[in-house]
JSON list of C-alpha atoms in Angstrom, two decimals:
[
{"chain": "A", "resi": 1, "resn": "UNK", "atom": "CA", "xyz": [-23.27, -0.39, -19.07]},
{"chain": "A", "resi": 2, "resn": "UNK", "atom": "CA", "xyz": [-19.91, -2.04, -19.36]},
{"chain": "A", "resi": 3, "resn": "UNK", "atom": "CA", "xyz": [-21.10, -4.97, -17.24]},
{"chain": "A", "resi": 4, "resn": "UNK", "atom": "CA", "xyz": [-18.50, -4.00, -14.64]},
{"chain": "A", "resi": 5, "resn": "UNK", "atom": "CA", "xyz": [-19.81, -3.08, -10.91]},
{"chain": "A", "resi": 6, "resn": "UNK", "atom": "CA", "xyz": [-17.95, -1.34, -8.96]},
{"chain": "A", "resi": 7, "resn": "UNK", "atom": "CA", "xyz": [-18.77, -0.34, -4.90]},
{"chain": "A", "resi": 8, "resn": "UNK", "atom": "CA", "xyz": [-19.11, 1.73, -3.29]},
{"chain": "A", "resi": 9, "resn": "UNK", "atom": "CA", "xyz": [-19.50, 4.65, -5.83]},
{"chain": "A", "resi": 10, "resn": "UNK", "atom": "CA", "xyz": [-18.26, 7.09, -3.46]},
{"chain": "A", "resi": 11, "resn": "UNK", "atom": "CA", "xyz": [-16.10, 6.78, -0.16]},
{"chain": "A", "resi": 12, "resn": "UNK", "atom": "CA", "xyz": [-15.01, 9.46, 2.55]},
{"chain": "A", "resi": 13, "resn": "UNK", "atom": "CA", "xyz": [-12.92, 8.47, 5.37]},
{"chain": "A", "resi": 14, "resn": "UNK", "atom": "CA", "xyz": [-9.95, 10.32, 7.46]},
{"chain": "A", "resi": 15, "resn": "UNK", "atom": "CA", "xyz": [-6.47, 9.97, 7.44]},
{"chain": "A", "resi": 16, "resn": "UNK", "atom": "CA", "xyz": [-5.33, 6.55, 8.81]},
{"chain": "A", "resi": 17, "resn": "UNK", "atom": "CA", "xyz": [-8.02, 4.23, 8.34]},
{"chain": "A", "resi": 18, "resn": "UNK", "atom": "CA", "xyz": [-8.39, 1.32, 6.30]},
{"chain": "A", "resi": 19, "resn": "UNK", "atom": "CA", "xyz": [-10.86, 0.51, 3.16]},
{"chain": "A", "resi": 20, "resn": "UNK", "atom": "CA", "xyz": [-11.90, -1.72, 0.44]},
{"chain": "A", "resi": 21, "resn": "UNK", "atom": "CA", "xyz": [-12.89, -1.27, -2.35]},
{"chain": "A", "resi": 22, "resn": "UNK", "atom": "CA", "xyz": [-14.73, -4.54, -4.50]},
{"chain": "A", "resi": 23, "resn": "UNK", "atom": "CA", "xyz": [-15.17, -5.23, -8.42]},
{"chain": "A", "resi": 24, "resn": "UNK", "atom": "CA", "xyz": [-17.37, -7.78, -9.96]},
{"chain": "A", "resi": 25, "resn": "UNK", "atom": "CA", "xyz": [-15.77, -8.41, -12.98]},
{"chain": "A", "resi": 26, "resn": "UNK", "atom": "CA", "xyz": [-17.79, -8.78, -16.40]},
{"chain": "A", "resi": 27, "resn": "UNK", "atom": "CA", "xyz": [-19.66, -12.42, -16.55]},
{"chain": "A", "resi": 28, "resn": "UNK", "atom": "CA", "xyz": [-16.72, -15.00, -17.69]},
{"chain": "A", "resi": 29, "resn": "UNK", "atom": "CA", "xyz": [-14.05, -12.56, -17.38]},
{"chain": "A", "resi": 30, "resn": "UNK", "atom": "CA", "xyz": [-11.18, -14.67, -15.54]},
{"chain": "A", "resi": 31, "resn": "UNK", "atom": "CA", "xyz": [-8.76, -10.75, -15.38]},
{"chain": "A", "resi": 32, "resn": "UNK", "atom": "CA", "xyz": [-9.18, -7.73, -13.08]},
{"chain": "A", "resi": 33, "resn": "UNK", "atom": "CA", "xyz": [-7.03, -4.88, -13.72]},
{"chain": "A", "resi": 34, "resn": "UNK", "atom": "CA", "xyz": [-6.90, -2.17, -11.01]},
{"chain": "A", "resi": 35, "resn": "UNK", "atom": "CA", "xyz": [-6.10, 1.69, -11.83]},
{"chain": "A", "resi": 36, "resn": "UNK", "atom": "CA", "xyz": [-5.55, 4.49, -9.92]},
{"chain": "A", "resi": 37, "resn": "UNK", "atom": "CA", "xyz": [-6.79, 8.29, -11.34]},
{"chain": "A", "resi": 38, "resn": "UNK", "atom": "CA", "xyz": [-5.78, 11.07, -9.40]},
{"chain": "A", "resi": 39, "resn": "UNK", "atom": "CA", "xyz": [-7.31, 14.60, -9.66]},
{"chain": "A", "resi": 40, "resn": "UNK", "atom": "CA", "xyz": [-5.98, 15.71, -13.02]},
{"chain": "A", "resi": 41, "resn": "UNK", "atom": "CA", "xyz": [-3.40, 12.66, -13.72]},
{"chain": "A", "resi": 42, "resn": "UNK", "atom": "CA", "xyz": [-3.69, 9.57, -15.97]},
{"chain": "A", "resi": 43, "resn": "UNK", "atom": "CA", "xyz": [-4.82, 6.34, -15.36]},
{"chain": "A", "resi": 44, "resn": "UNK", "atom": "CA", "xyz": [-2.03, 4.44, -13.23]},
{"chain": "A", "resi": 45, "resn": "UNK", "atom": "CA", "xyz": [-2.19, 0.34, -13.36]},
{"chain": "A", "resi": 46, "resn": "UNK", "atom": "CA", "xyz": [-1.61, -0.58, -10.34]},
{"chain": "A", "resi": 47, "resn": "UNK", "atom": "CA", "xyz": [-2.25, -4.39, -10.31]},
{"chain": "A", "resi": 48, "resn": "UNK", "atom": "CA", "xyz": [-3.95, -7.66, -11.91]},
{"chain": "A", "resi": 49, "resn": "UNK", "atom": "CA", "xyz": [-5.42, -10.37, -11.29]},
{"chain": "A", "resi": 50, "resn": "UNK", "atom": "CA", "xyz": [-6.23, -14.18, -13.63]},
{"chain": "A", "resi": 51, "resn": "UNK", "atom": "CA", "xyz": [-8.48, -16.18, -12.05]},
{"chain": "A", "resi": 52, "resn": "UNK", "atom": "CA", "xyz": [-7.50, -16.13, -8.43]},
{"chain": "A", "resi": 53, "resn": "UNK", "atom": "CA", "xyz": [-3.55, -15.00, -8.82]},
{"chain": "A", "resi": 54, "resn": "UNK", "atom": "CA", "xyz": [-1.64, -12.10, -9.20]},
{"chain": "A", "resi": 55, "resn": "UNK", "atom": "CA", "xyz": [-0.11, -11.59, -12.63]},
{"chain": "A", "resi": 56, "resn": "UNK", "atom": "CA", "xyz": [1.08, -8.44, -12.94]},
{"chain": "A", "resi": 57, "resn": "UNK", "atom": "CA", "xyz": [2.34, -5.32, -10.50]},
{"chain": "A", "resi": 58, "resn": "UNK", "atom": "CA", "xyz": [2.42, -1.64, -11.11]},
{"chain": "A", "resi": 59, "resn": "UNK", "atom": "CA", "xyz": [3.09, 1.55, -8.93]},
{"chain": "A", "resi": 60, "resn": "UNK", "atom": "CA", "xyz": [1.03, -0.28, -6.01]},
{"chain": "A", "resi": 61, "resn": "UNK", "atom": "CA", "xyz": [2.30, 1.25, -2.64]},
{"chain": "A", "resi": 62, "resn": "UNK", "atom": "CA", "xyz": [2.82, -1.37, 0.35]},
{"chain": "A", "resi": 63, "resn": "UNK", "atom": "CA", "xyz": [-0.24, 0.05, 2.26]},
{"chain": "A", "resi": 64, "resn": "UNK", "atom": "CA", "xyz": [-2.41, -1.04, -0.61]},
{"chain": "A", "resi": 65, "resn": "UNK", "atom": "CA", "xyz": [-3.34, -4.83, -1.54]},
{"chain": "A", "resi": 66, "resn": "UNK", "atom": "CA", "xyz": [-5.91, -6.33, -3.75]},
{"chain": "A", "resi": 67, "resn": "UNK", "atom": "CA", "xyz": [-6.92, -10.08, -3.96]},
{"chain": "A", "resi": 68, "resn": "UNK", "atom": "CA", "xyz": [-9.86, -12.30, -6.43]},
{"chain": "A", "resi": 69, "resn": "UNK", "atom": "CA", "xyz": [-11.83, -14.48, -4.95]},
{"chain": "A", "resi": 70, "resn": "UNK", "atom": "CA", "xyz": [-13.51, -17.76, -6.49]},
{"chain": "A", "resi": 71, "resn": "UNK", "atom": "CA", "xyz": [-15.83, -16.10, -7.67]},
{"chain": "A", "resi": 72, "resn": "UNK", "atom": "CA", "xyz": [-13.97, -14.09, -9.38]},
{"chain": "A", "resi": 73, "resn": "UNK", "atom": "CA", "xyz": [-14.63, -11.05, -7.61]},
{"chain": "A", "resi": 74, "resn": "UNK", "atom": "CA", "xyz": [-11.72, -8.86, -6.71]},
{"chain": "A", "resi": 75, "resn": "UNK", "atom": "CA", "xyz": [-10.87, -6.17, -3.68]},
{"chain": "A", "resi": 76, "resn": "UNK", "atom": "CA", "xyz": [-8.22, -3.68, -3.63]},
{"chain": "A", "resi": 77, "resn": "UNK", "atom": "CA", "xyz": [-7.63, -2.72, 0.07]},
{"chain": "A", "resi": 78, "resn": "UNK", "atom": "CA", "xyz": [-6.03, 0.59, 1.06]},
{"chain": "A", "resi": 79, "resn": "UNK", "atom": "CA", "xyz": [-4.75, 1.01, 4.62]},
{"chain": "A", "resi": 80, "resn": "UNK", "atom": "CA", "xyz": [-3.22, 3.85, 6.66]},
{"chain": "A", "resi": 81, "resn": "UNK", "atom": "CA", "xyz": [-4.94, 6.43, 4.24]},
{"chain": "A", "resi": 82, "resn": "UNK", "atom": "CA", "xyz": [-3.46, 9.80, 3.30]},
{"chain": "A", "resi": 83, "resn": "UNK", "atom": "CA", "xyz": [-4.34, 13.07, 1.62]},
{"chain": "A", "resi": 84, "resn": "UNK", "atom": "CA", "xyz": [-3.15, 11.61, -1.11]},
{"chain": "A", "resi": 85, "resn": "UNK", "atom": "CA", "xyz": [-4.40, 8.62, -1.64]},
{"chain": "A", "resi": 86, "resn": "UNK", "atom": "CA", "xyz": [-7.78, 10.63, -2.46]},
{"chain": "A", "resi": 87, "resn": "UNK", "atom": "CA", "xyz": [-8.69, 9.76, -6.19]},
{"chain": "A", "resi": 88, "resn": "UNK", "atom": "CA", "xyz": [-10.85, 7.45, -8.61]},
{"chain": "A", "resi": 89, "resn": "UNK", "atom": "CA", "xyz": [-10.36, 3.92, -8.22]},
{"chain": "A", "resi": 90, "resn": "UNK", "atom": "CA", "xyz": [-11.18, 2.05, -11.35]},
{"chain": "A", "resi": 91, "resn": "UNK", "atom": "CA", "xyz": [-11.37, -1.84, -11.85]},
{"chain": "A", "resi": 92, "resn": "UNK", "atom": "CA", "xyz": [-11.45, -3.22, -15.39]},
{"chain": "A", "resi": 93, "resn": "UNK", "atom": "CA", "xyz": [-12.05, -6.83, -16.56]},
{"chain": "A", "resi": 94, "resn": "UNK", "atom": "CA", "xyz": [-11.44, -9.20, -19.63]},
{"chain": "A", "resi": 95, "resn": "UNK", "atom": "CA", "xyz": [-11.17, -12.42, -21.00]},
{"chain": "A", "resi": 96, "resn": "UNK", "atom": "CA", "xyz": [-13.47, -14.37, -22.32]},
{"chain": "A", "resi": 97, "resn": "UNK", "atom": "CA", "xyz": [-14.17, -14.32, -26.01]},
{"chain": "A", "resi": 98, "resn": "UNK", "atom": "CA", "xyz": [-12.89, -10.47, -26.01]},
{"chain": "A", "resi": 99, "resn": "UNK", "atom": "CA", "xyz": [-9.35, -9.46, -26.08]},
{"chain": "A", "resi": 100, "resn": "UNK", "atom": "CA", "xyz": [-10.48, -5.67, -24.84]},
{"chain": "A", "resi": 101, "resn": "UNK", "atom": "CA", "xyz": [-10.86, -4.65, -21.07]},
{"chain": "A", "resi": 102, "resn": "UNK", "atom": "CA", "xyz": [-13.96, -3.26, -19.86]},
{"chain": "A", "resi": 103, "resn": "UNK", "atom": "CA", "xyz": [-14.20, -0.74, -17.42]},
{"chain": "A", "resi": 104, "resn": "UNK", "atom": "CA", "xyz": [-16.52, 0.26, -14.17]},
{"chain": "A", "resi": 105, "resn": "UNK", "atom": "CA", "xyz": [-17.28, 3.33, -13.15]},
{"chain": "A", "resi": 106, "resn": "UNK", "atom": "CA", "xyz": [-15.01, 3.67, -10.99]},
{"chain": "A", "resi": 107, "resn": "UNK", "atom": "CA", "xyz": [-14.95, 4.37, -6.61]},
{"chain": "A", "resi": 108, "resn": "UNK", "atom": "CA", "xyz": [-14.13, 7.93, -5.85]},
{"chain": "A", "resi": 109, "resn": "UNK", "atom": "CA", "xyz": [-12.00, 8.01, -2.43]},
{"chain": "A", "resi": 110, "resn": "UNK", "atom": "CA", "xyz": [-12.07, 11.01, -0.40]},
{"chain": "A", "resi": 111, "resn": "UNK", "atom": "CA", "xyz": [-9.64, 11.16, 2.27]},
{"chain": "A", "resi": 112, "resn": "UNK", "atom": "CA", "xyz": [-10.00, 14.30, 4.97]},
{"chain": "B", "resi": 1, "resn": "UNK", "atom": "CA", "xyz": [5.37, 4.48, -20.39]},
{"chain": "B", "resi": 2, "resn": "UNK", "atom": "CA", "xyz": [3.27, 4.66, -22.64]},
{"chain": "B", "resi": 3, "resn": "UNK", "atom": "CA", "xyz": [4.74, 3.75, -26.77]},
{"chain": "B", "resi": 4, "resn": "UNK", "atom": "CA", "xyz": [2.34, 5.88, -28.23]},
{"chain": "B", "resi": 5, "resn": "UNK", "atom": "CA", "xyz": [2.11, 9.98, -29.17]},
{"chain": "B", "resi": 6, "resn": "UNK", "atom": "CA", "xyz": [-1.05, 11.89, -29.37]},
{"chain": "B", "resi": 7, "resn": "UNK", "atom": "CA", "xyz": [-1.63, 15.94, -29.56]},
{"chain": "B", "resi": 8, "resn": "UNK", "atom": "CA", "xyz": [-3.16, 16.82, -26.16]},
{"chain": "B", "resi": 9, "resn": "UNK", "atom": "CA", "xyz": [-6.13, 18.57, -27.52]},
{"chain": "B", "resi": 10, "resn": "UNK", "atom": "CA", "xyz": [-8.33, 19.27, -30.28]},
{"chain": "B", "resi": 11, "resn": "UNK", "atom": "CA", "xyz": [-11.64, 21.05, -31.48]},
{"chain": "B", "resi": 12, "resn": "UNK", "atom": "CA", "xyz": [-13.90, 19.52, -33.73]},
{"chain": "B", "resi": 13, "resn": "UNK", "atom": "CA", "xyz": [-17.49, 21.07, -35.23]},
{"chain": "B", "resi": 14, "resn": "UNK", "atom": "CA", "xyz": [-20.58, 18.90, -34.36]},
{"chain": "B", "resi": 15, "resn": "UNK", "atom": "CA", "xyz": [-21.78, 16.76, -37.20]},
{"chain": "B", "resi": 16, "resn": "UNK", "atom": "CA", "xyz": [-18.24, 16.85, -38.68]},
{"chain": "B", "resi": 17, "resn": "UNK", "atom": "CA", "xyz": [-15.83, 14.25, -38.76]},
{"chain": "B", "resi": 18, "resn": "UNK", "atom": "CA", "xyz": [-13.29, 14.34, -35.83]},
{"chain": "B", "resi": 19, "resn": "UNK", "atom": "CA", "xyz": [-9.89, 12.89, -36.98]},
{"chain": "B", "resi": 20, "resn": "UNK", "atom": "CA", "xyz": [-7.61, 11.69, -34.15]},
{"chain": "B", "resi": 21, "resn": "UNK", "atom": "CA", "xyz": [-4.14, 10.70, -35.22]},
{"chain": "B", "resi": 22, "resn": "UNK", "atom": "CA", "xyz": [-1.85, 9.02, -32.76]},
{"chain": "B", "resi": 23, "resn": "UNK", "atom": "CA", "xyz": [1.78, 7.70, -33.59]},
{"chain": "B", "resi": 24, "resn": "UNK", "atom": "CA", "xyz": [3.57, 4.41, -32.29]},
{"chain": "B", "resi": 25, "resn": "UNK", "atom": "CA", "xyz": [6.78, 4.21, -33.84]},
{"chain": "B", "resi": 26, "resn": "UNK", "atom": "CA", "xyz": [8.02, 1.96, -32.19]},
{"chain": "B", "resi": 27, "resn": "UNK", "atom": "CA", "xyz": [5.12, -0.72, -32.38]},
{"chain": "B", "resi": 28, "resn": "UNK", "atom": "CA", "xyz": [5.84, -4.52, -32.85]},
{"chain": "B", "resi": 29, "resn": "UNK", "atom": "CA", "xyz": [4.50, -7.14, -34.99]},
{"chain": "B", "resi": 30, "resn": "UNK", "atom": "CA", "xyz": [2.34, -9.15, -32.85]},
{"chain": "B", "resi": 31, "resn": "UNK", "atom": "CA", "xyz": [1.05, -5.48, -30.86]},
{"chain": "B", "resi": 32, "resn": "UNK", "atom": "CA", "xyz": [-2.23, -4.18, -31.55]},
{"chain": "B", "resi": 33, "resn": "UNK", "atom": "CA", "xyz": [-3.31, -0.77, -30.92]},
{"chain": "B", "resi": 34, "resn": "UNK", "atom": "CA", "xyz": [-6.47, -0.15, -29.06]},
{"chain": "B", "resi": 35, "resn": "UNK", "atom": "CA", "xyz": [-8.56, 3.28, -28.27]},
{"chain": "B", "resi": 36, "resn": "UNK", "atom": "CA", "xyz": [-10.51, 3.87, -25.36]},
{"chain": "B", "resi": 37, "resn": "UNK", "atom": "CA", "xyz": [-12.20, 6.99, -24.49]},
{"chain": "B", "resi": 38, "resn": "UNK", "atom": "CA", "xyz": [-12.84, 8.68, -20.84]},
{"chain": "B", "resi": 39, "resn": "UNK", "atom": "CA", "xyz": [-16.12, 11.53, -20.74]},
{"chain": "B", "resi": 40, "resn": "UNK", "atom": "CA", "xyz": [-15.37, 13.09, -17.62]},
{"chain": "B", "resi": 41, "resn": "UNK", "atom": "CA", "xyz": [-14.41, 11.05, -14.87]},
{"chain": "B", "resi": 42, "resn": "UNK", "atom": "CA", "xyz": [-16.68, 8.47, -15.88]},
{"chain": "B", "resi": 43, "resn": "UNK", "atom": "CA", "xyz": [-14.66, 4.75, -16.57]},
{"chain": "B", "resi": 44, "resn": "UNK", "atom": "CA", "xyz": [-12.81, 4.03, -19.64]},
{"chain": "B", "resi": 45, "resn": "UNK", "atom": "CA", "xyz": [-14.93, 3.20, -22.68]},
{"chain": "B", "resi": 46, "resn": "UNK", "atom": "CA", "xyz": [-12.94, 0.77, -24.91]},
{"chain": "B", "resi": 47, "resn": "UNK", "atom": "CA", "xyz": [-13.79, 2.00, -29.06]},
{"chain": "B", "resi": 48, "resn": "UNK", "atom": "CA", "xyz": [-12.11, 0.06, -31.28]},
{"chain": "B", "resi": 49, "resn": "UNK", "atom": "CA", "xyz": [-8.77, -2.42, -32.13]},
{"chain": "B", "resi": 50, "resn": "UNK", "atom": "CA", "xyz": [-7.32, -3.20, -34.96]},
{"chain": "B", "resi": 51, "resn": "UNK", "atom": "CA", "xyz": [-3.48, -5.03, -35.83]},
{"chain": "B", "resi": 52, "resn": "UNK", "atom": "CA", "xyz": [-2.70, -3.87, -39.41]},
{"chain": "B", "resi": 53, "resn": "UNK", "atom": "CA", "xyz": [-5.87, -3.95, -41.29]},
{"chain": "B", "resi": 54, "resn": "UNK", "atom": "CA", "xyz": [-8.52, -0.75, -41.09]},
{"chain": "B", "resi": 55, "resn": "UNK", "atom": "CA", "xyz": [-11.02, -1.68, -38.95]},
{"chain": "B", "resi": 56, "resn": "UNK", "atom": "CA", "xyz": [-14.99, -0.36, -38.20]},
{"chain": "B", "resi": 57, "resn": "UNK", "atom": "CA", "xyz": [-17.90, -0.58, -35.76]},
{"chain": "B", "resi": 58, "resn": "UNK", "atom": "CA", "xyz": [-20.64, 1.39, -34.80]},
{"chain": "B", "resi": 59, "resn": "UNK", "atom": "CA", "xyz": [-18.91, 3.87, -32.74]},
{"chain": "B", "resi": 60, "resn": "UNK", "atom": "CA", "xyz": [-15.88, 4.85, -34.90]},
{"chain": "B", "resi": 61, "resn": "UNK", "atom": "CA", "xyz": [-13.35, 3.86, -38.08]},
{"chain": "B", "resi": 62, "resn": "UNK", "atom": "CA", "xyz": [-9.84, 3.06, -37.16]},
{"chain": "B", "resi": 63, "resn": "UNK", "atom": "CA", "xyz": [-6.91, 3.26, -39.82]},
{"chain": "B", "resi": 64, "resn": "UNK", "atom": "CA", "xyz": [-3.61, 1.95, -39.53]},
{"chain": "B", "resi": 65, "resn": "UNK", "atom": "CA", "xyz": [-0.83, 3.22, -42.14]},
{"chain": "B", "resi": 66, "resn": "UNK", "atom": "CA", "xyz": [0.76, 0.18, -43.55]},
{"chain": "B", "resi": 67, "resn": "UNK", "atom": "CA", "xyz": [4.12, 0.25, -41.83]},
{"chain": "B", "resi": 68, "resn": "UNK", "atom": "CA", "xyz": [1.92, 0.52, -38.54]},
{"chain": "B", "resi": 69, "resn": "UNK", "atom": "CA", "xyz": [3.77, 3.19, -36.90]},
{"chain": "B", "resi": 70, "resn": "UNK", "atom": "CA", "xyz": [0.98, 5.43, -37.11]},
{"chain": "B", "resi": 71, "resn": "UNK", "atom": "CA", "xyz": [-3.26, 5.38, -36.85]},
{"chain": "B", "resi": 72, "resn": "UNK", "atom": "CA", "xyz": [-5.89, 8.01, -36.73]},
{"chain": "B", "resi": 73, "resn": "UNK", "atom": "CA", "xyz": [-9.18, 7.22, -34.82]},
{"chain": "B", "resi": 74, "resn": "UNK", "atom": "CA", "xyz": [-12.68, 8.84, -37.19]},
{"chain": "B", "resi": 75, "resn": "UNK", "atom": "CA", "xyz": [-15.17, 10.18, -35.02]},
{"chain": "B", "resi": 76, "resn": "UNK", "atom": "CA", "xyz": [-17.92, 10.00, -38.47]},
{"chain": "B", "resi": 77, "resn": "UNK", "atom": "CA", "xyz": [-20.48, 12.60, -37.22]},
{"chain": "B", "resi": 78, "resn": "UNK", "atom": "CA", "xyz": [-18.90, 13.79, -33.69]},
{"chain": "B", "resi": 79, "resn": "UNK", "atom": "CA", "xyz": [-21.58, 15.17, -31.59]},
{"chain": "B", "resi": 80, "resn": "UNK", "atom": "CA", "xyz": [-21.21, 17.01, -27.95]},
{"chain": "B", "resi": 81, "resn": "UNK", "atom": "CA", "xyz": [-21.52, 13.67, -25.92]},
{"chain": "B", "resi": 82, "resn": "UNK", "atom": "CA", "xyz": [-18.35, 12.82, -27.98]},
{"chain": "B", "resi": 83, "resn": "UNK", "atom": "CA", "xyz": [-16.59, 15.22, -26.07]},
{"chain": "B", "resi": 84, "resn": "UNK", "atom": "CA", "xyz": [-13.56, 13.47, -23.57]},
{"chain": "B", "resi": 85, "resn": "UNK", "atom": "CA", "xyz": [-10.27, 12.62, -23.61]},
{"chain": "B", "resi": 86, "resn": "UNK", "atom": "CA", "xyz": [-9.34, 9.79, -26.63]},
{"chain": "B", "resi": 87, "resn": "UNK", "atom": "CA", "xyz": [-6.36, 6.89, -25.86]},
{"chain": "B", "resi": 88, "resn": "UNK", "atom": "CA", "xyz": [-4.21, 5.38, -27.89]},
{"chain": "B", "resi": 89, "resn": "UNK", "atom": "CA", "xyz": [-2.65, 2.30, -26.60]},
{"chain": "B", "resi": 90, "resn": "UNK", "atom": "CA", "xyz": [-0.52, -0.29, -28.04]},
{"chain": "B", "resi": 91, "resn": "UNK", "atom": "CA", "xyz": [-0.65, -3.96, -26.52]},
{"chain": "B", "resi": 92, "resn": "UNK", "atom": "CA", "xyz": [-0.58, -7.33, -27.04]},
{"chain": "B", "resi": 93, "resn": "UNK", "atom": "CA", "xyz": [-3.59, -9.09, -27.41]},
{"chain": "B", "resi": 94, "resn": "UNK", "atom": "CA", "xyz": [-3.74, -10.69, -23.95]},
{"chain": "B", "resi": 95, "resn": "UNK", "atom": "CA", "xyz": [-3.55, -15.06, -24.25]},
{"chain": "B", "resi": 96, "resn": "UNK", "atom": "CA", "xyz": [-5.75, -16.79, -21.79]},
{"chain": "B", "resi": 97, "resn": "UNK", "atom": "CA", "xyz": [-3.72, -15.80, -18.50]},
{"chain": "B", "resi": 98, "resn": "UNK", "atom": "CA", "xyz": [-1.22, -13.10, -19.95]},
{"chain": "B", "resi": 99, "resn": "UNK", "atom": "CA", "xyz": [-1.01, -9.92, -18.32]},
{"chain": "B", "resi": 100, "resn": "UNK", "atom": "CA", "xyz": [-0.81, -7.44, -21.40]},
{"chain": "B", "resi": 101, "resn": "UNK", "atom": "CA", "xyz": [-2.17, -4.28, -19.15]},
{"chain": "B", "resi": 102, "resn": "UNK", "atom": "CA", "xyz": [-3.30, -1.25, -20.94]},
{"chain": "B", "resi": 103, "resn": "UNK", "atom": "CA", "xyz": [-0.72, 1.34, -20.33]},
{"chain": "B", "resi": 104, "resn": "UNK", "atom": "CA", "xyz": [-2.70, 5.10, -20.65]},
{"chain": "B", "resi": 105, "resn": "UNK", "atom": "CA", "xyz": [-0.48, 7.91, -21.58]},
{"chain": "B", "resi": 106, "resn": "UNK", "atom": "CA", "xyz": [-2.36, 11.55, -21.41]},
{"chain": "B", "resi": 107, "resn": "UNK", "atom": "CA", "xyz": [-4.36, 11.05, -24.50]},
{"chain": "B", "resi": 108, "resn": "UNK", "atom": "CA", "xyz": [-6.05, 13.56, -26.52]},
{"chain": "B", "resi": 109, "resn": "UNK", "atom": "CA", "xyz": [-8.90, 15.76, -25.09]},
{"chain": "B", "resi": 110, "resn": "UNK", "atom": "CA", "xyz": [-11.31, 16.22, -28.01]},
{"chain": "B", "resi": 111, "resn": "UNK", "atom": "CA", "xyz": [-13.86, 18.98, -27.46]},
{"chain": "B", "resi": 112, "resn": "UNK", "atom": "CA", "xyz": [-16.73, 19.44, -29.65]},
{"chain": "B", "resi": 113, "resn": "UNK", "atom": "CA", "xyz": [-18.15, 22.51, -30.29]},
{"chain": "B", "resi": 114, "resn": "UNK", "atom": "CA", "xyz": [-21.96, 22.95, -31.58]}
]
């Protein structure tokens, strides 16, 4: 258990519609990383987040947005859904007295 | 992209040691090079790090040649859960508020075999 919690752990929704995905981060872990793994592709970053603010970008597309929340928690929304967006969504977190990032176990998007 | 080269698969025996090399060239002084590994789908599991001196845990040995441009991850006794795909990433150790993201290239996929 990396400590990580990721919900929900499964997600099925149609073409169009709107969802969010959350990620408690690790206890005192001020980062939360955001990756995108699509049926047989590598991990994409797609964003971060240091205690409340954005610090870095990746390939994030416009219809997708993420924010943390005082309490450190984060959300990644996606909106106006396609085929394609359909992969693992994983959220990692670190800080603290660790230098490594920690991983959930990911939200697996299905979009029909 | 990714700064680092790994083969994209190999075999090892179970209860022999797997030996996963990976090469970073073009790695600077103040980067460190980090291994994760992914079983199937599941989340990232971070292994090991290590700047320029060989380093150990419980999981795994990392060694780092002395001009740094290359490592090799040792799996001691690999067993079939140690099956999954093995990264090699190069980053700086994140300050307090950097944004040092871990950058995954395609790894190796390490199979054992009983």
């Amino acid at each position: 258990d990396s400590g990580v919690t990721q919900t929900p752990k499964h997600l099925i929704t149609a073409t169009g519609q709107r969802v969010t995905l959350r990620c408690s981060p690790r206890s005192g872990d001020l980062s939360v990383y955001w990756y995108q793994q699509s049926l047989d592709q590598g991990l994409q970053f797609l964003i971060q987040y240091y205690n409340g603010e954005e610090r870095a970008k990746g390939n994030i597309l416009e219809r997708f947005s993420a924010q943390q929340f005082p309490d450190l928690h984060s959300e990644l929304n996606l909106s106006s859904l396609e085929l394609g967006d359909s992969a693992l969504y994983f959220c990692a977190s670190s800080g603290g007295s660790n230098t490594e990032a920690f991983f959930g176990q990911g939200t697996r998007l299905t979009v029909v | 992209d990714a700064k680092t080269t790994q083969p994209p698969s190999m075999d090892c025996a179970e209860g022999r040691a797997a030996n996963l090399p990976c090469n970073h060239s073009t790695i600077s002084g103040n980067e460190y090079v980090y291994w994760y590994r992914q079983i199937h789908s599941q989340g990232p599991q971070y292994i090991i790090h290590g700047l320029k001196n060989n380093e150990t845990n419980e999981m795994a040995s990392l060694i780092i040649t002395e001009d740094r441009k290359s490592s090799t991850l040792i799996l001691p006794h690999a067993t079939l859960r140690d099956t999954a795909v093995y990264y090699c990433i190069v980053r700086v150790a994140p300050l307090q508020g950097g944004s040092e993201k871990l950058v995954f290239g395609k790894g190796t996929k390490l199979t054992v075999n009983p």
